[in-house]
Coordinates of C-alpha atoms in Angstrom, one line a residue:
X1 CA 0.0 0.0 0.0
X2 CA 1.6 3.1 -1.3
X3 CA 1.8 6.1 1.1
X4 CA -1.1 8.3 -0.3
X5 CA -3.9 5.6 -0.3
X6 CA -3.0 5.2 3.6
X7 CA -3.1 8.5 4.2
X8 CA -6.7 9.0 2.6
X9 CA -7.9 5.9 4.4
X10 CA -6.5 7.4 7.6
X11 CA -8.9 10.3 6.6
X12 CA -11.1 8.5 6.1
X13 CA -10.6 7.3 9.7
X14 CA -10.7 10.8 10.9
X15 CA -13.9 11.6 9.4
X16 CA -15.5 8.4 10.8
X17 CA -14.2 8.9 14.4
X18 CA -14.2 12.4 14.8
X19 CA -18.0 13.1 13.0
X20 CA -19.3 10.3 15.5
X21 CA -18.0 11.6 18.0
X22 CA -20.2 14.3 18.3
X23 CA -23.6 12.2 18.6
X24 CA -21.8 9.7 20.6
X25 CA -20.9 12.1 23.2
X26 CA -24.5 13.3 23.4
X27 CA -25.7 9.3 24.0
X28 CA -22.7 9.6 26.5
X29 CA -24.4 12.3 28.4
X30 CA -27.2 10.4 28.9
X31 CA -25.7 9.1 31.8
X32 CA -23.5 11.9 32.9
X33 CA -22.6 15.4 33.2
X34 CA -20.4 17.0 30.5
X35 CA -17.4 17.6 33.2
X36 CA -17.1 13.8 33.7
X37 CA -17.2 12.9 30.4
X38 CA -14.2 15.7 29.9
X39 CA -12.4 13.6 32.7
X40 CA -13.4 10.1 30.7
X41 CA -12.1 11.4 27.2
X42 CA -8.5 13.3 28.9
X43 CA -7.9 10.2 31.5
X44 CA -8.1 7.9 29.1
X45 CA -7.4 8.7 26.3
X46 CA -4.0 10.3 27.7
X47 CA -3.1 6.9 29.3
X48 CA -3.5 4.9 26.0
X49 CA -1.9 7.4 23.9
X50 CA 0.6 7.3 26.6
X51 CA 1.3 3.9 25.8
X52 CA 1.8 4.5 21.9
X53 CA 3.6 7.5 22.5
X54 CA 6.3 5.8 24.9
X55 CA 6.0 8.7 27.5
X56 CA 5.2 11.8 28.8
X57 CA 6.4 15.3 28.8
X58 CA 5.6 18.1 31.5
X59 CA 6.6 21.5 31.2
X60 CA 5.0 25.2 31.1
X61 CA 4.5 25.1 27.2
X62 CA 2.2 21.9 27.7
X63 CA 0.5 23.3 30.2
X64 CA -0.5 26.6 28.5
X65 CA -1.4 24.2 25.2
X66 CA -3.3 22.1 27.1
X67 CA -4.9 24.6 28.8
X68 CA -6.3 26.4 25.5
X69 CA -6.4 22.6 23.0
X70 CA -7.2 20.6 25.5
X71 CA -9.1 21.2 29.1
X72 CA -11.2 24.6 28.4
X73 CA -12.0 23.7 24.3
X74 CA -12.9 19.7 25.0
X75 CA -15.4 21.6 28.4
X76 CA -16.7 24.1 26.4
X77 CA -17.4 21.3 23.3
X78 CA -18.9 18.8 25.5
X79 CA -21.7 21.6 27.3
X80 CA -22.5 22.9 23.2
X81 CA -23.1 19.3 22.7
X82 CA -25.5 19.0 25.6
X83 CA -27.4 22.3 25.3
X84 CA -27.2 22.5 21.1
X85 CA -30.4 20.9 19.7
X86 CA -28.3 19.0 16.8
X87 CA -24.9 17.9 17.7
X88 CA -23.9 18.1 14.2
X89 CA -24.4 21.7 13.9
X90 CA -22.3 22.0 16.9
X91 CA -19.1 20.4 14.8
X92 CA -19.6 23.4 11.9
X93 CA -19.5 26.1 14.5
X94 CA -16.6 24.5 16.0
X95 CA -15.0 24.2 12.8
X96 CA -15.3 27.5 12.2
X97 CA -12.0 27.9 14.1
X98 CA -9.4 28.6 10.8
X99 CA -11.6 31.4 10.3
X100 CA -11.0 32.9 13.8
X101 CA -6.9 31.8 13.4
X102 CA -7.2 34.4 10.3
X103 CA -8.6 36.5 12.8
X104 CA -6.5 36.8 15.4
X105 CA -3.4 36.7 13.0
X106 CA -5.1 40.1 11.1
X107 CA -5.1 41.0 14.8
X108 CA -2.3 40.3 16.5
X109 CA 0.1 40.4 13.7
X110 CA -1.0 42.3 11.3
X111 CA -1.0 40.9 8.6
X112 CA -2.9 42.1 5.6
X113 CA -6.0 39.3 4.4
X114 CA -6.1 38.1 0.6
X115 CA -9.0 38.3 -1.3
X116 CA -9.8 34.7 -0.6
X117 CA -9.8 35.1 2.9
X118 CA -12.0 38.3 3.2
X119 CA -14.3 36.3 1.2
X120 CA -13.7 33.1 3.2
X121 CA -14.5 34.9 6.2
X122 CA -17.6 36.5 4.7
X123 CA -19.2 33.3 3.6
X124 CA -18.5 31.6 6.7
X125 CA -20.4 33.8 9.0
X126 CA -23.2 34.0 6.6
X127 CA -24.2 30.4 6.3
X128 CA -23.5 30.4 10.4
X129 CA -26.2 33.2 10.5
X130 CA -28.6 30.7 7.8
X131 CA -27.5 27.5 9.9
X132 CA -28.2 28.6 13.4
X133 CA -30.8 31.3 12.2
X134 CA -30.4 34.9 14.3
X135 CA -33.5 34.0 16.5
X136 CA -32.7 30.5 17.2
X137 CA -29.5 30.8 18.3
X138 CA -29.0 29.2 21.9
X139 CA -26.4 28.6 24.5
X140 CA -24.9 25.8 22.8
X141 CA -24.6 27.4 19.7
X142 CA -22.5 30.1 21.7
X143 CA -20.7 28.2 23.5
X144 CA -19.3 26.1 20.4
X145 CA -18.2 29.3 18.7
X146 CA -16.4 30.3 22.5
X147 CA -14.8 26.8 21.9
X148 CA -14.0 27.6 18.3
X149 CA -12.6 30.4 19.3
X150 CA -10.4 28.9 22.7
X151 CA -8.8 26.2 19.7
X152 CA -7.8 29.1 18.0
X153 CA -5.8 30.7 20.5
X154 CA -4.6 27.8 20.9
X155 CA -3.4 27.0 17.4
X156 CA -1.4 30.4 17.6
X157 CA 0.6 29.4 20.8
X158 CA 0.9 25.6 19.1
X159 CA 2.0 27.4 15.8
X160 CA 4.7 29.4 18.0
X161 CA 6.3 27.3 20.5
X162 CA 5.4 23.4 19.9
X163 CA 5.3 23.3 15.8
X164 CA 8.7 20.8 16.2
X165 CA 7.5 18.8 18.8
X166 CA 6.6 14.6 19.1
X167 CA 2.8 15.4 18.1
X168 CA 1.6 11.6 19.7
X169 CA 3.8 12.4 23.1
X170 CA 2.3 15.9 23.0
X171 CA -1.2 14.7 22.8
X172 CA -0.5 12.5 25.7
X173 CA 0.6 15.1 27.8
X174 CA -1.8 17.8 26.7
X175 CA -4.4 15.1 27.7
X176 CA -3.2 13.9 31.3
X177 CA -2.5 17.7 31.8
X178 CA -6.2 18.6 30.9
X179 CA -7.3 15.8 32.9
X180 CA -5.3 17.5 35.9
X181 CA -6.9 21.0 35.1
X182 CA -10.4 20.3 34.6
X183 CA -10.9 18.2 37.1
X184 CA -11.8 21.5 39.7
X185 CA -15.0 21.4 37.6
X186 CA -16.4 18.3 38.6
X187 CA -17.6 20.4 41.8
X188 CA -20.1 21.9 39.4
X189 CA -21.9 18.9 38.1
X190 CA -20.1 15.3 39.0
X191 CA -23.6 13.5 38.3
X192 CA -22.9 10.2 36.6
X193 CA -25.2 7.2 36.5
X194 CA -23.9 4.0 38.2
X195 CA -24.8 1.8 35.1
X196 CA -22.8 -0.5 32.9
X197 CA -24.1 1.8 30.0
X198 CA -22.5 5.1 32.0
X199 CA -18.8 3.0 31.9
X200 CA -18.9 1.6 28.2
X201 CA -19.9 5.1 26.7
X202 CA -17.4 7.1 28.6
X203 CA -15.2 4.6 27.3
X204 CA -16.2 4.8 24.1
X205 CA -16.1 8.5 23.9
X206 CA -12.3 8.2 25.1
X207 CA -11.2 5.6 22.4
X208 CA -12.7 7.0 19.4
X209 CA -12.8 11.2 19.7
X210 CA -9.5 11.2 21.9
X211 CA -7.6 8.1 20.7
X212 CA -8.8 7.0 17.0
X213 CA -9.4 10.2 15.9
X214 CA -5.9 11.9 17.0
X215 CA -4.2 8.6 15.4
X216 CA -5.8 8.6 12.3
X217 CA -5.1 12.6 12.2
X218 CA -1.8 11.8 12.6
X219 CA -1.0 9.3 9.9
X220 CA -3.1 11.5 7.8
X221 CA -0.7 14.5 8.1
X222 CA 2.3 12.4 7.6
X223 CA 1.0 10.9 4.7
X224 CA -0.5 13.1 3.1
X225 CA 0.9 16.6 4.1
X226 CA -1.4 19.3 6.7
X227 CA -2.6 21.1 3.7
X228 CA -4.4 18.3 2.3
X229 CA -4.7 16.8 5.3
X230 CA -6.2 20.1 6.6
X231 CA -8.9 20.2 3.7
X232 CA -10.1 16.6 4.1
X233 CA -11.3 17.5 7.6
X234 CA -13.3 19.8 6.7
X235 CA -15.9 17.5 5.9
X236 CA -16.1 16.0 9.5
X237 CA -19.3 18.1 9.8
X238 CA -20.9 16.8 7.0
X239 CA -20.1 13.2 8.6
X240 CA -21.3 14.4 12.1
X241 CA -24.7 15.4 10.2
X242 CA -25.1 11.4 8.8
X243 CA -23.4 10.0 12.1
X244 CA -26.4 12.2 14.2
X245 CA -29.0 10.7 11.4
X246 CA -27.8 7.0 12.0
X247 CA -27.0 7.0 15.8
X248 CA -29.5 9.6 17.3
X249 CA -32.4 9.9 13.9
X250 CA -31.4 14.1 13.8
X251 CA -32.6 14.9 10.4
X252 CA -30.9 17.9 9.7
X253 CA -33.1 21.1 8.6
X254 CA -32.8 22.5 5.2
X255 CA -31.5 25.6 6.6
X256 CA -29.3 23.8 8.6
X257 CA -28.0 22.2 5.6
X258 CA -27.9 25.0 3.8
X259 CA -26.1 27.2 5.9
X260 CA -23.4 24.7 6.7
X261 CA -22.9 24.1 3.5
X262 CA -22.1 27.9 3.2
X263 CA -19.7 28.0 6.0
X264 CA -17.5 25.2 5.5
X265 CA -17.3 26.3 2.0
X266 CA -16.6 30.0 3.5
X267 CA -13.6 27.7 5.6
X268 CA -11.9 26.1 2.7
X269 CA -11.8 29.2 0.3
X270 CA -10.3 31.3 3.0
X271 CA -7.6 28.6 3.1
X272 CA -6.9 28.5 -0.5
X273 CA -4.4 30.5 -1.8
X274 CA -4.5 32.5 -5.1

């Protein structure tokens, strides 16, 4: 098997993992509170990835990363999940988060936006505004883009000071670490149900968002370059809106579909380049 066909099946991977994981999470909470399904997914998840990685790594920089990719975006992605009415519509806000990177990067560097990406950006936040609709717009559809937003921070201080680092052993870290912080926030809800169900979906949640997905994400990038690696994700909405059909029967509204259709295109043209 050459190296490009296993890095699209390793997409393909990431698509299957990471759109599931959306709907499974919301089965997941079900039996418990978003903050212990945070602890689930970081604690183990980290400990497997642990093993694969051969290690860990503590140090300020992993802290700060894990802080901002880890504890505070996985928190504020698993309580959009639980208050958004579609799960799916939750993964295209959060994937909105290129669009704030070109953001903060006009921002905080200055740096003058092609065409592409004024019209990327455009595009994006008007199929958000169709998709989520201005008077149907909840507390989980804010807190996604808050998330969004949190992973783009994020991807400035990863961009900065970890670009060159052991991306498995990072994740491992970054995961144990966010374990470590978030667990303070178990005081605000630690309700889970003491059921064999409650265990095997935590579980799940762990293996396939934290584990598969980061994995498959990883081969994909290796094989296939971050570029195209970077496109291909793209569609992991689309896959959380027939993974929400199939798991949780979430048809999807036309707006819905409409408008999310609009922002992910808005995503990729704004990271095209002329």
């Amino acid at each position: 098997m050459n190296n490009k066909l296993r890095g699209y099946l390793a997409m393909i991977g990431v698509l299957t993992a990471w759109g599931s994981s959306y709907s499974i999470s919301k089965v997941a909470m079900y039996y418990m509170s978003p903050f212990v399904l945070t602890m689930y997914r970081f604690a183990i998840g980290g400990l497997v990835l642990a093993l694969v990685g051969r290690g860990l790594i503590i140090n300020r920089k992993y802290v700060i990363n894990a802080l901002l990719n880890g504890a505070l975006f996985v928190v504020f992605l698993n309580i959009a999940i639980q208050y958004s009415t579609n799960p799916a519509l939750v993964s295209v806000l959060v994937y909105t988060q290129p669009i704030f990177v070109l953001i903060l990067s006009i921002v905080l560097y200055h740096e003058k936006p092609r065409a592409l990406q004024v019209i990327g950006i455009a595009l994006a936040f008007t199929g958000l505004l169709i998709a989520v609709g201005v008077y149907s717009f909840d507390i989980g559809d804010a807190i996604a883009l808050l998330g969004a937003f949190t992973w783009a921070v994020g991807t400035h201080y990863f961009r900065r000071n970890l670009v060159n680092e052991d991306l498995i052993k990072l994740n491992a870290s970054m995961s144990i670490i966010s374990a470590l912080i978030a667990s303070p926030v178990l005081i605000i809800n630690p309700y889970m149900s003491l059921s064999v169900n409650a265990v095997v979906w935590g579980v799940l949640v762990a293996l396939v968002a934290q584990v598969a997905g980061f994995l498959f994400w990883f081969l994909g990038v290796r094989d296939l370059g971050p570029i195209t690696a970077s496109s291909i994700s793209i569609l992991v909405p689309a896959s959380a809106y027939i993974f929400a059909l199939l798991i949780l029967g979430k048809v999807p509204t036309m707006t819905e579909i409409i408008g999310s259709a609009i922002a992910l295109i808005g995503v990729l043209v704004s990271q095209l380049r002329a």
